[in-house]
Tab-separated table of C-alpha atoms in Angstrom:
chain	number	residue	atom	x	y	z
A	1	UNK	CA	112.703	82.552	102.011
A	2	UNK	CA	113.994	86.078	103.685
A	3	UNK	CA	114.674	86.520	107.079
A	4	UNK	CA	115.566	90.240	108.890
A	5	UNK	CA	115.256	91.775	112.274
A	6	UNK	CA	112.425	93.767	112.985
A	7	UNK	CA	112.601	97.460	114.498
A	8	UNK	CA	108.744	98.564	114.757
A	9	UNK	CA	106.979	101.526	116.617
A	10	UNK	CA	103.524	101.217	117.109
A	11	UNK	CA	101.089	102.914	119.994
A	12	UNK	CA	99.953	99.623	120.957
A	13	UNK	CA	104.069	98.018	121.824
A	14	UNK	CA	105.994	100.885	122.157
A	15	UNK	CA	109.579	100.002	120.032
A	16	UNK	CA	109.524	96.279	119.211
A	17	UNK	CA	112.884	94.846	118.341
A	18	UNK	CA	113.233	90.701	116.837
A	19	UNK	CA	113.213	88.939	114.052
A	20	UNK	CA	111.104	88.158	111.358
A	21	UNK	CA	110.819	85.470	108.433
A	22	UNK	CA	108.249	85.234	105.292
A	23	UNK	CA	108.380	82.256	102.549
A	24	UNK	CA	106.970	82.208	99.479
A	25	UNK	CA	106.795	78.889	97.074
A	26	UNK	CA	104.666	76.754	95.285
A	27	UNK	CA	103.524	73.405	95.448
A	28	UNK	CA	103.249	72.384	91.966
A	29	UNK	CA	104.260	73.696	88.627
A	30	UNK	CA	100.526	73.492	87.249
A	31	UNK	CA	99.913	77.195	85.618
A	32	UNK	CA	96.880	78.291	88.131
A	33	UNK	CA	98.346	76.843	91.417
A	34	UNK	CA	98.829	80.365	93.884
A	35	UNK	CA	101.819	81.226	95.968
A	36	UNK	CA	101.623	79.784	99.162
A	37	UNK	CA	103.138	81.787	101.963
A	38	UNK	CA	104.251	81.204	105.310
A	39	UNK	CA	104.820	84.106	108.204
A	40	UNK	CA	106.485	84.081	111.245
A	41	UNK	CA	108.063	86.367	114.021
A	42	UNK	CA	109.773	86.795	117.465
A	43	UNK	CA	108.967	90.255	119.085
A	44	UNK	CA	109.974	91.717	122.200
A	45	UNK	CA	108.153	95.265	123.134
A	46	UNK	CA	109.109	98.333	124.448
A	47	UNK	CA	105.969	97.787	127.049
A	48	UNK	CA	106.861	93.969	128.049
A	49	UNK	CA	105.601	91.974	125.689
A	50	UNK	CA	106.428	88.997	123.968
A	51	UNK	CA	104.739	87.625	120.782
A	52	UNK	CA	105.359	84.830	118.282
A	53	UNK	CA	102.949	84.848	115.682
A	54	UNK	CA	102.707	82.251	112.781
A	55	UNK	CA	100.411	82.672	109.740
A	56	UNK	CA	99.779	80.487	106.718
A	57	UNK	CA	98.175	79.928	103.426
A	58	UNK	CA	98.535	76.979	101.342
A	59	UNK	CA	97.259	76.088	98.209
A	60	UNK	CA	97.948	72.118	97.107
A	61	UNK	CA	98.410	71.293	93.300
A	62	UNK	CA	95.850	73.687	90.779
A	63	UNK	CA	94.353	74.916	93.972
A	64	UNK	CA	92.696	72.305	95.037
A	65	UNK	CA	92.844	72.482	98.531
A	66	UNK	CA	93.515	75.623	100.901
A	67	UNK	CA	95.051	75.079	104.251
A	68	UNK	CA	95.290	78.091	106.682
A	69	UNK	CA	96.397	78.407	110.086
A	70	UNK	CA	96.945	80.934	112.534
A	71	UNK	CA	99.088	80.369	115.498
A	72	UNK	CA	100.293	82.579	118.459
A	73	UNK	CA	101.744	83.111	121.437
A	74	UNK	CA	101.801	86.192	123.372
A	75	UNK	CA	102.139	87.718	127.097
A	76	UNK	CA	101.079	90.971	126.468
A	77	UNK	CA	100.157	93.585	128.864
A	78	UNK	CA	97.597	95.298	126.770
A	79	UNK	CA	94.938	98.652	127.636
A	80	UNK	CA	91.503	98.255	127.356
A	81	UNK	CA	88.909	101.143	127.826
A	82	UNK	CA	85.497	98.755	128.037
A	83	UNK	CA	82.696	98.898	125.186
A	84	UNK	CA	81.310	100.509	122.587
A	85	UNK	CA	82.728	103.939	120.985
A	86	UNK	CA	81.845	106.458	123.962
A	87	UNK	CA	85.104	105.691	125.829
A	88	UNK	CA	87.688	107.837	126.395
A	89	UNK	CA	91.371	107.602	126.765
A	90	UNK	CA	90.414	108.576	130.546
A	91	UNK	CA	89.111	105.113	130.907
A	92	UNK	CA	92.085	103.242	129.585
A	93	UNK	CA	93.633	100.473	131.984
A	94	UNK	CA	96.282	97.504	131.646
A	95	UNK	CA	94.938	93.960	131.359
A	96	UNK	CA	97.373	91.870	131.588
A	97	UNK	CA	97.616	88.352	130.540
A	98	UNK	CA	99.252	84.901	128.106
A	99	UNK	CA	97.242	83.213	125.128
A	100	UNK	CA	97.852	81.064	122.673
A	101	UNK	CA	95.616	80.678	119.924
A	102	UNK	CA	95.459	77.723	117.698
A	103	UNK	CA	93.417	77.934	114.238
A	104	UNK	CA	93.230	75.553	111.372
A	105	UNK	CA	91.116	75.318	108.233
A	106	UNK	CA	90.930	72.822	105.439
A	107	UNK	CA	88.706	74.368	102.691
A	108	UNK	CA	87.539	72.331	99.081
A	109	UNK	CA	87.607	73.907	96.260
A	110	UNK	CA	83.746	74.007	94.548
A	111	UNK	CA	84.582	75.596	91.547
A	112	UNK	CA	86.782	78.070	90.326
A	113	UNK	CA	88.064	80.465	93.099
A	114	UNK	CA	85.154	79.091	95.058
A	115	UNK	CA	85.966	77.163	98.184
A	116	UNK	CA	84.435	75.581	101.317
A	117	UNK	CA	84.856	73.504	104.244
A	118	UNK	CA	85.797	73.731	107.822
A	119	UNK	CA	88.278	74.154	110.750
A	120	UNK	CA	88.979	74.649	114.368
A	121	UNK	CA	89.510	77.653	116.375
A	122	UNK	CA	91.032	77.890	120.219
A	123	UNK	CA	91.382	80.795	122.170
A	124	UNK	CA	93.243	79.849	125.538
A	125	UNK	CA	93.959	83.213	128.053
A	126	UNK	CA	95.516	82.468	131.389
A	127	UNK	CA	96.823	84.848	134.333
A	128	UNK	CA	93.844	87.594	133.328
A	129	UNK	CA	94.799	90.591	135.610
A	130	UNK	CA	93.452	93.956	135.745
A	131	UNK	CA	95.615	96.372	136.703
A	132	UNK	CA	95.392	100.087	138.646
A	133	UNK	CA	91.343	99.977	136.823
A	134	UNK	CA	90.062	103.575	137.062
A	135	UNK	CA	86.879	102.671	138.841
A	136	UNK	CA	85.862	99.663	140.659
A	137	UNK	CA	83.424	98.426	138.810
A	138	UNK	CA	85.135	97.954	135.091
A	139	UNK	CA	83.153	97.130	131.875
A	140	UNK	CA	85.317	93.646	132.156
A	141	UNK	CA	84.143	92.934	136.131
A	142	UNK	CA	80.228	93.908	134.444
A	143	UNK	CA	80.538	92.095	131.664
A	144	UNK	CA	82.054	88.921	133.382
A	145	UNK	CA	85.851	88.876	134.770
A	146	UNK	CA	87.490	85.731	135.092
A	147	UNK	CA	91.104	85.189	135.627
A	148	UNK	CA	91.232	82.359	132.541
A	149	UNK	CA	89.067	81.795	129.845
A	150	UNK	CA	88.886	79.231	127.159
A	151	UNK	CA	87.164	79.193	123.692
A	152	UNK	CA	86.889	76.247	121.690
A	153	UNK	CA	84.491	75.502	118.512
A	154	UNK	CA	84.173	74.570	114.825
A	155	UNK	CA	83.668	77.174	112.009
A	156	UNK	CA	81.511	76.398	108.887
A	157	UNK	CA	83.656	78.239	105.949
A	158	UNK	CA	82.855	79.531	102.488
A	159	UNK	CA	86.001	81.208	100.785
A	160	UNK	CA	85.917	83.107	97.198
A	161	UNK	CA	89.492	84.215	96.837
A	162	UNK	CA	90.737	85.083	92.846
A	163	UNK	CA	94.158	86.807	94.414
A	164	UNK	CA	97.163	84.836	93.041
A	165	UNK	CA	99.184	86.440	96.095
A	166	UNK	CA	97.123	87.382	99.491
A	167	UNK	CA	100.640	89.033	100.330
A	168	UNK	CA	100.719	91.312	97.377
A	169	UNK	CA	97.034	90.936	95.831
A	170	UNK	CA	96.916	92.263	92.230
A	171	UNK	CA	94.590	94.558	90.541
A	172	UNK	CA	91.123	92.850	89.247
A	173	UNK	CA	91.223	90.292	92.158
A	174	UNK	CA	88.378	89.879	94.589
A	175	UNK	CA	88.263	88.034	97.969
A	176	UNK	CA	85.629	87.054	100.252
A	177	UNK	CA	85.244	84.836	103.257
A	178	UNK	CA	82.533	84.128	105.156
A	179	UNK	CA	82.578	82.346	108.629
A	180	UNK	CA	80.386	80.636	110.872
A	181	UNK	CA	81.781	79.660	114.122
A	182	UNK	CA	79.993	77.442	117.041
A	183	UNK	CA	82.024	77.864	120.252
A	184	UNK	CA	80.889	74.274	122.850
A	185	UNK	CA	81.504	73.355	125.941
A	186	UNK	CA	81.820	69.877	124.391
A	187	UNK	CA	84.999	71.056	122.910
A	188	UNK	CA	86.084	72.205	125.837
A	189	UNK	CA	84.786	75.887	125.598
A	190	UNK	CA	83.176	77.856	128.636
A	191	UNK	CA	80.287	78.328	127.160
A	192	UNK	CA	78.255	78.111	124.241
A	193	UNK	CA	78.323	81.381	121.572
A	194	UNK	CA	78.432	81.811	118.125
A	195	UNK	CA	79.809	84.014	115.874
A	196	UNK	CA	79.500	85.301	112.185
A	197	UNK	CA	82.730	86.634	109.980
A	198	UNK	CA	82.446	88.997	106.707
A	199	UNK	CA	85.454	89.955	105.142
A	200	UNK	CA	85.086	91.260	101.815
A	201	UNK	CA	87.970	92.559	99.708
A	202	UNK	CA	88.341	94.126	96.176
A	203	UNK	CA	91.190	95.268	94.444
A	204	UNK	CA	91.046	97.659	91.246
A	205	UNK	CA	93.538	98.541	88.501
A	206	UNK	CA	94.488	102.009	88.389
A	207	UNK	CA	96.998	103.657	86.018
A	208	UNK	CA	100.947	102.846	85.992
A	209	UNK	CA	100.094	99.336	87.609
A	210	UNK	CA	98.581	101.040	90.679
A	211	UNK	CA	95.746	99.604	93.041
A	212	UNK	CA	92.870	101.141	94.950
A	213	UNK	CA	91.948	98.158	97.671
A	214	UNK	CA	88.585	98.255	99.565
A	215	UNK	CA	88.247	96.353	102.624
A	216	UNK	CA	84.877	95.433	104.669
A	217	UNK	CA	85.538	93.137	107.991
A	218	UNK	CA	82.804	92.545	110.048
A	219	UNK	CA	81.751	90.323	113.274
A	220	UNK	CA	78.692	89.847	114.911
A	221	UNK	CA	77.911	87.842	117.870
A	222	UNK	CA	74.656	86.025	117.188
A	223	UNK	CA	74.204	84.261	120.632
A	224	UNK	CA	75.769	84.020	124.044
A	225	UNK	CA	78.857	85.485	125.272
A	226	UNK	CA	82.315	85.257	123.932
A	227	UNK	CA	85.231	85.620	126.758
A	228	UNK	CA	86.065	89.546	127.047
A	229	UNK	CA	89.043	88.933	125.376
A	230	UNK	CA	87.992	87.232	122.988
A	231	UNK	CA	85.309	90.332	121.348
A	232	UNK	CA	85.991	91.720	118.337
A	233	UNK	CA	87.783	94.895	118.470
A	234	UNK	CA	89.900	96.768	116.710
A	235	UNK	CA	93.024	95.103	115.177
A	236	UNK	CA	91.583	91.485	116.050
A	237	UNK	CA	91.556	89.866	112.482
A	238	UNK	CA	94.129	87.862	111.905
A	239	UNK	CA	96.873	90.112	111.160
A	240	UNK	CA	95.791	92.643	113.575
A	241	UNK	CA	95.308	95.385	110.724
A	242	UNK	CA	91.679	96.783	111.262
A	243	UNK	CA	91.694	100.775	112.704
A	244	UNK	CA	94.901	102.180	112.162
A	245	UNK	CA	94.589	105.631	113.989
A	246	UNK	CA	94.021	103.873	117.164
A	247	UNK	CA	95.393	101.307	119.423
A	248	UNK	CA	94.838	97.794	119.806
A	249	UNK	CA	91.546	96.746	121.560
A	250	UNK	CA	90.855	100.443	121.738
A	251	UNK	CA	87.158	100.234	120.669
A	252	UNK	CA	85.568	96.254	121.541
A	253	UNK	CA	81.985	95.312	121.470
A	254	UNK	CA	79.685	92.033	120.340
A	255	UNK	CA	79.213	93.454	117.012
A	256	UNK	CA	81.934	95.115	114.709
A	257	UNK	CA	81.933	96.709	111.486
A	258	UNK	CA	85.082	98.158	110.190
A	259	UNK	CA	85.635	99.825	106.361
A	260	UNK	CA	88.712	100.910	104.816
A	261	UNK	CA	90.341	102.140	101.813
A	262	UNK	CA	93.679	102.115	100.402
A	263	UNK	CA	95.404	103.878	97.172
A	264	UNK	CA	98.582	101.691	96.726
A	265	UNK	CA	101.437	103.649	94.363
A	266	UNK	CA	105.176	103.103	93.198
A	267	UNK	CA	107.669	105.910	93.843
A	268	UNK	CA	110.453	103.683	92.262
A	269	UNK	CA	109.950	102.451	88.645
A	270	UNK	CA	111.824	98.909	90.033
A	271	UNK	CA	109.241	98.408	92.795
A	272	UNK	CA	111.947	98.971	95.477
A	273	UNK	CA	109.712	101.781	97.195
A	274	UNK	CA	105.805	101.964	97.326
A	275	UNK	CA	103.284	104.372	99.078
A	276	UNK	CA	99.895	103.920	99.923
A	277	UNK	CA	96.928	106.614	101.277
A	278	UNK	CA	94.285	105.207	103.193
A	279	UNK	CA	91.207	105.742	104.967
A	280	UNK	CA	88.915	103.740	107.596
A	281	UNK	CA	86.017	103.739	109.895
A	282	UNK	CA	84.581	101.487	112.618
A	283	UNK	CA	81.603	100.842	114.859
A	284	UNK	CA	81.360	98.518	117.573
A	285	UNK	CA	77.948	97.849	119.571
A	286	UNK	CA	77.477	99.561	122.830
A	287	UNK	CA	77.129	97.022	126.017
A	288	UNK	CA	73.711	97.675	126.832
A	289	UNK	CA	71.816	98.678	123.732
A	290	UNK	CA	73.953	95.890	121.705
A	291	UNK	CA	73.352	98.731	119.003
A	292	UNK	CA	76.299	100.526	116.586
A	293	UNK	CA	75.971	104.187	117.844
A	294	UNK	CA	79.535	105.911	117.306
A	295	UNK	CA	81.683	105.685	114.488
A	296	UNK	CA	85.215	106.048	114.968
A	297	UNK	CA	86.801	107.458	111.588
A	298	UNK	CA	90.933	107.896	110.772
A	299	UNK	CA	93.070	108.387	107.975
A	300	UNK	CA	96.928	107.892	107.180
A	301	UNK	CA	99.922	107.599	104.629
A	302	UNK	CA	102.563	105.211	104.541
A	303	UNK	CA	105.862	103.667	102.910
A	304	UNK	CA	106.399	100.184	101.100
A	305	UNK	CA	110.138	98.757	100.866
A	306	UNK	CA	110.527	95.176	98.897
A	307	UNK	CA	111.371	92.744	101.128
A	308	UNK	CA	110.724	89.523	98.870
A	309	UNK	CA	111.165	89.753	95.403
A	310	UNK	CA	110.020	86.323	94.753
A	311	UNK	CA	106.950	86.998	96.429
A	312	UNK	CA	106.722	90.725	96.144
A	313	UNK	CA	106.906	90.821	99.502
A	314	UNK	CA	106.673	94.567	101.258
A	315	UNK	CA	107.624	95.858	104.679
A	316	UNK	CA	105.308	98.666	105.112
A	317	UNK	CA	105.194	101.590	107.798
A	318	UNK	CA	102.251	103.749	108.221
A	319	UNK	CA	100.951	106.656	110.087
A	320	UNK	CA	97.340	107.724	111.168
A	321	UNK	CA	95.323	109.964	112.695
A	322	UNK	CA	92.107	109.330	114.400
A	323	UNK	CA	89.793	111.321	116.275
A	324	UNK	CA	90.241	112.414	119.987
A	325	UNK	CA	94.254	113.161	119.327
A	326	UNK	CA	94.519	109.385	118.681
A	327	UNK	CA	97.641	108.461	116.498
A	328	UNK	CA	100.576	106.509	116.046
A	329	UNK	CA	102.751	104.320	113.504
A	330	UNK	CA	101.912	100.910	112.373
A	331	UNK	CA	103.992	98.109	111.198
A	332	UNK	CA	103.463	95.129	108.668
A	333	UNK	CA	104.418	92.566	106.709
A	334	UNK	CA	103.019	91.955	103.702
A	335	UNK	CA	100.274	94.524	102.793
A	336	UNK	CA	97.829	95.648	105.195
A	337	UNK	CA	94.615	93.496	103.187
C-alpha cells in the first residue's frame, strides 16, 4: 500500500492539494489470479471543491469473480457550456452543486477472460444552482433544470478483460466492457432512461518493452432522458480521463463517442521515469438533431514517475492542446486507460 499528498493542476480544479492512497494485492496465490487494486483520495481545489473518490477492482481466487465499485463524493462548482460541439468558451457558466455516486458490480466469469453479470448504479445531485448564466434561457433550463436529481437502475454487464493489471496494463492485453443500464422510478429514479456503454481497449507490444494503447469509450442514450448532470461528457468515465485538451463537462450530449491513442515509453532503464504521446477525438450529439456533427480533436505529451513498485503503479502528468486555444495539465493515478 503507498500513500502521498497530492499537488495537481488541472483546467478543470485549478491547484488541488490532499492526499492520496493506491493498494495493490492479491487474493490467492493461484498462478492466473490478477492484482486487485484499490484507489482512494481527499482533494481540496484551487476553485472550491472538495472530492473523495474511491475506485476498485477485485478479482477472487483464479479470477473467478470480479467485484468493482465506484464511489464518490464531491461539491464541486463546475462550468458547463450546454450541448453538442458548437459551444464556445463564451457560453461557459458555473453549476454548482453535491453528489454522491454509488456503483457496484458483481460479474461471473464464463470462460477465460470472459465475464458477466450485473450491478447497481446511483447518481444522487442535490443543491443544483446555476450561477451568473450568460443568457436566460440556458441549454440546462431547455433541457430540464431541477434543483436535485436522482438516478437509480440496474446494468446488464458483459466484461472481456485479459490485463493482469488495469493500473499498468501490459502489452498483448485486450479489454472490453459492454454495459446496459435501465434507470426506474421503481428504484427510486426520476424517470425511466436507458443507456448503452462501449469501452474497448487494446494494448500492443512495441520495442524495448514499450506500449501503443488504443482506447474507444462510447455512450448512447437509447430512450428517455438522463438528469443533465448525469449526460455523458467529456471526462465522465469512471476515472474522468476521456478529452484531455479540454475541461471537464466541456462538450455533453445524449450520445458520446470519444477515441484516443497513447505511445507509452521508458526514459529510465529502472522504470523510475516513463513518457507517453497521445492523441484523441470526441463527438457528442447536438440537442436538437440528437446527431454527432462536430468533432473536437487534441493532442498532448506527458511524464510517468513510479509510485508503486509492487503494482507498477505511476503518477502521471500530462499536457494538451485542443482546438479553440483550449489547454491545460492533467493529473492521474495509475495510467490514463
Amino acid at each position: 500500500m503507498s500513500t502521498g499528498p497530492i499537488l495537481e493542476y488541472t483546467v478543470s480544479t485549478g491547484f488541488t492539494v490532499g492526499i492520496s492512497s493506491s493498494a495493490s494485492f492479491l487474493t490467492s496465490r493461484h498462478d492466473s489470479t490478477k492484482y486487485s487494486v484499490l484507489l482512494g483520495a481527499i482533494k481540496f481545489t484551487q476553485k472550491s471543491q472538495f472530492l473523495i473518490p474511491i475506485q476498485s477492482t477485485v478479482w477472487t481466487a483464479g479470477n473467478k469473480y470480479n467485484l468493482l465499485g465506484d464511489w464518490h463524493y464531491i461539491n464541486f462548482p463546475q462550468n458547463t457550456y450546454g450541448f453538442g460541439g458548437y459551444t464556445t468558451s463564451a457560453d461557459g457558466y458555473i453549476v454548482d452543486y453535491k453528489s454522491i455516486r454509488l456503483y457496484e458490480f458483481v460479474l461471473r466469469r464464463v470462460k477465460n477472460n470472459l465475464y458477466a453479470g450485473l450491478g447497481y448504479q446511483l447518481d444522487y445531485h442535490w443543491d443544483i444552482q446555476q450561477l451568473n448564466p450568460p443568457v436566460q434561457n440556458t441549454d440546462f433550463d431547455i433541457y430540464g433544470y431541477s434543483t436535485t436529481s436522482l438516478s437509480s437502475g440496474l446494468s446488464l454487464d458483459i466484461l472481456y478483460d485479459s490485463r493482469k493489471s488495469s493500473v499498468s496494463p501490459e502489452g498483448g492485453s485486450f479489454y472490453c466492457n459492454l454495459s446496459f443500464l435501465q434507470n426506474s422510478t421503481l428504484l427510486g429514479s426520476n424517470s425511466h432512461w436507458n443507456s448503452l456503454m462501449i469501452d474497448i481497449r487494446k494494448y500492443f507490444r512495441m520495442p524495448g518493452n514499450n506500449v501503443f494503447a488504443l482506447w474507444s469509450y462510447n455512450v448512447f442514450t437509447l430512450s428517455g432522458n438522463p438528469p443533465y448532470l448525469d449526460l455523458p461528457g467529456t471526462g465522465t468515465d469512471t476515472y474522468n480521463n476521456t478529452g484531455r485538451g479540454y475541461i471537464y463537462d466541456r462538450f455533453i450530449g445524449k450520445k458520446m463517442i470519444d477515441l484516443e491513442a497513447e505511445f507509452r515509453y521508458h526514459i529510465t532503464r529502472n522504470g523510475l521515469l516513463g513518457g507517453v504521446l497521445f492523441a484523441n477525438a470526441e463527438s457528442l450529439s447536438e440537442m436538437t438533431s440528437n446527431r454527432f456533427q462536430v468533432i473536437s480533436p487534441a493532442a498532448g505529451i506527458g511524464l510517468r514517475v513510479k509510485f508503486n513498485k509492487f503494482s507498477n503503479t505511476n503518477v502521471g502528468i500530462d499536457y494538451a492542446v485542443g482546438v479553440h486555444g483550449s489547454q491545460g495539465f492533467y493529473g492521474n493515478l495509475g495510467e490514463v486507460f
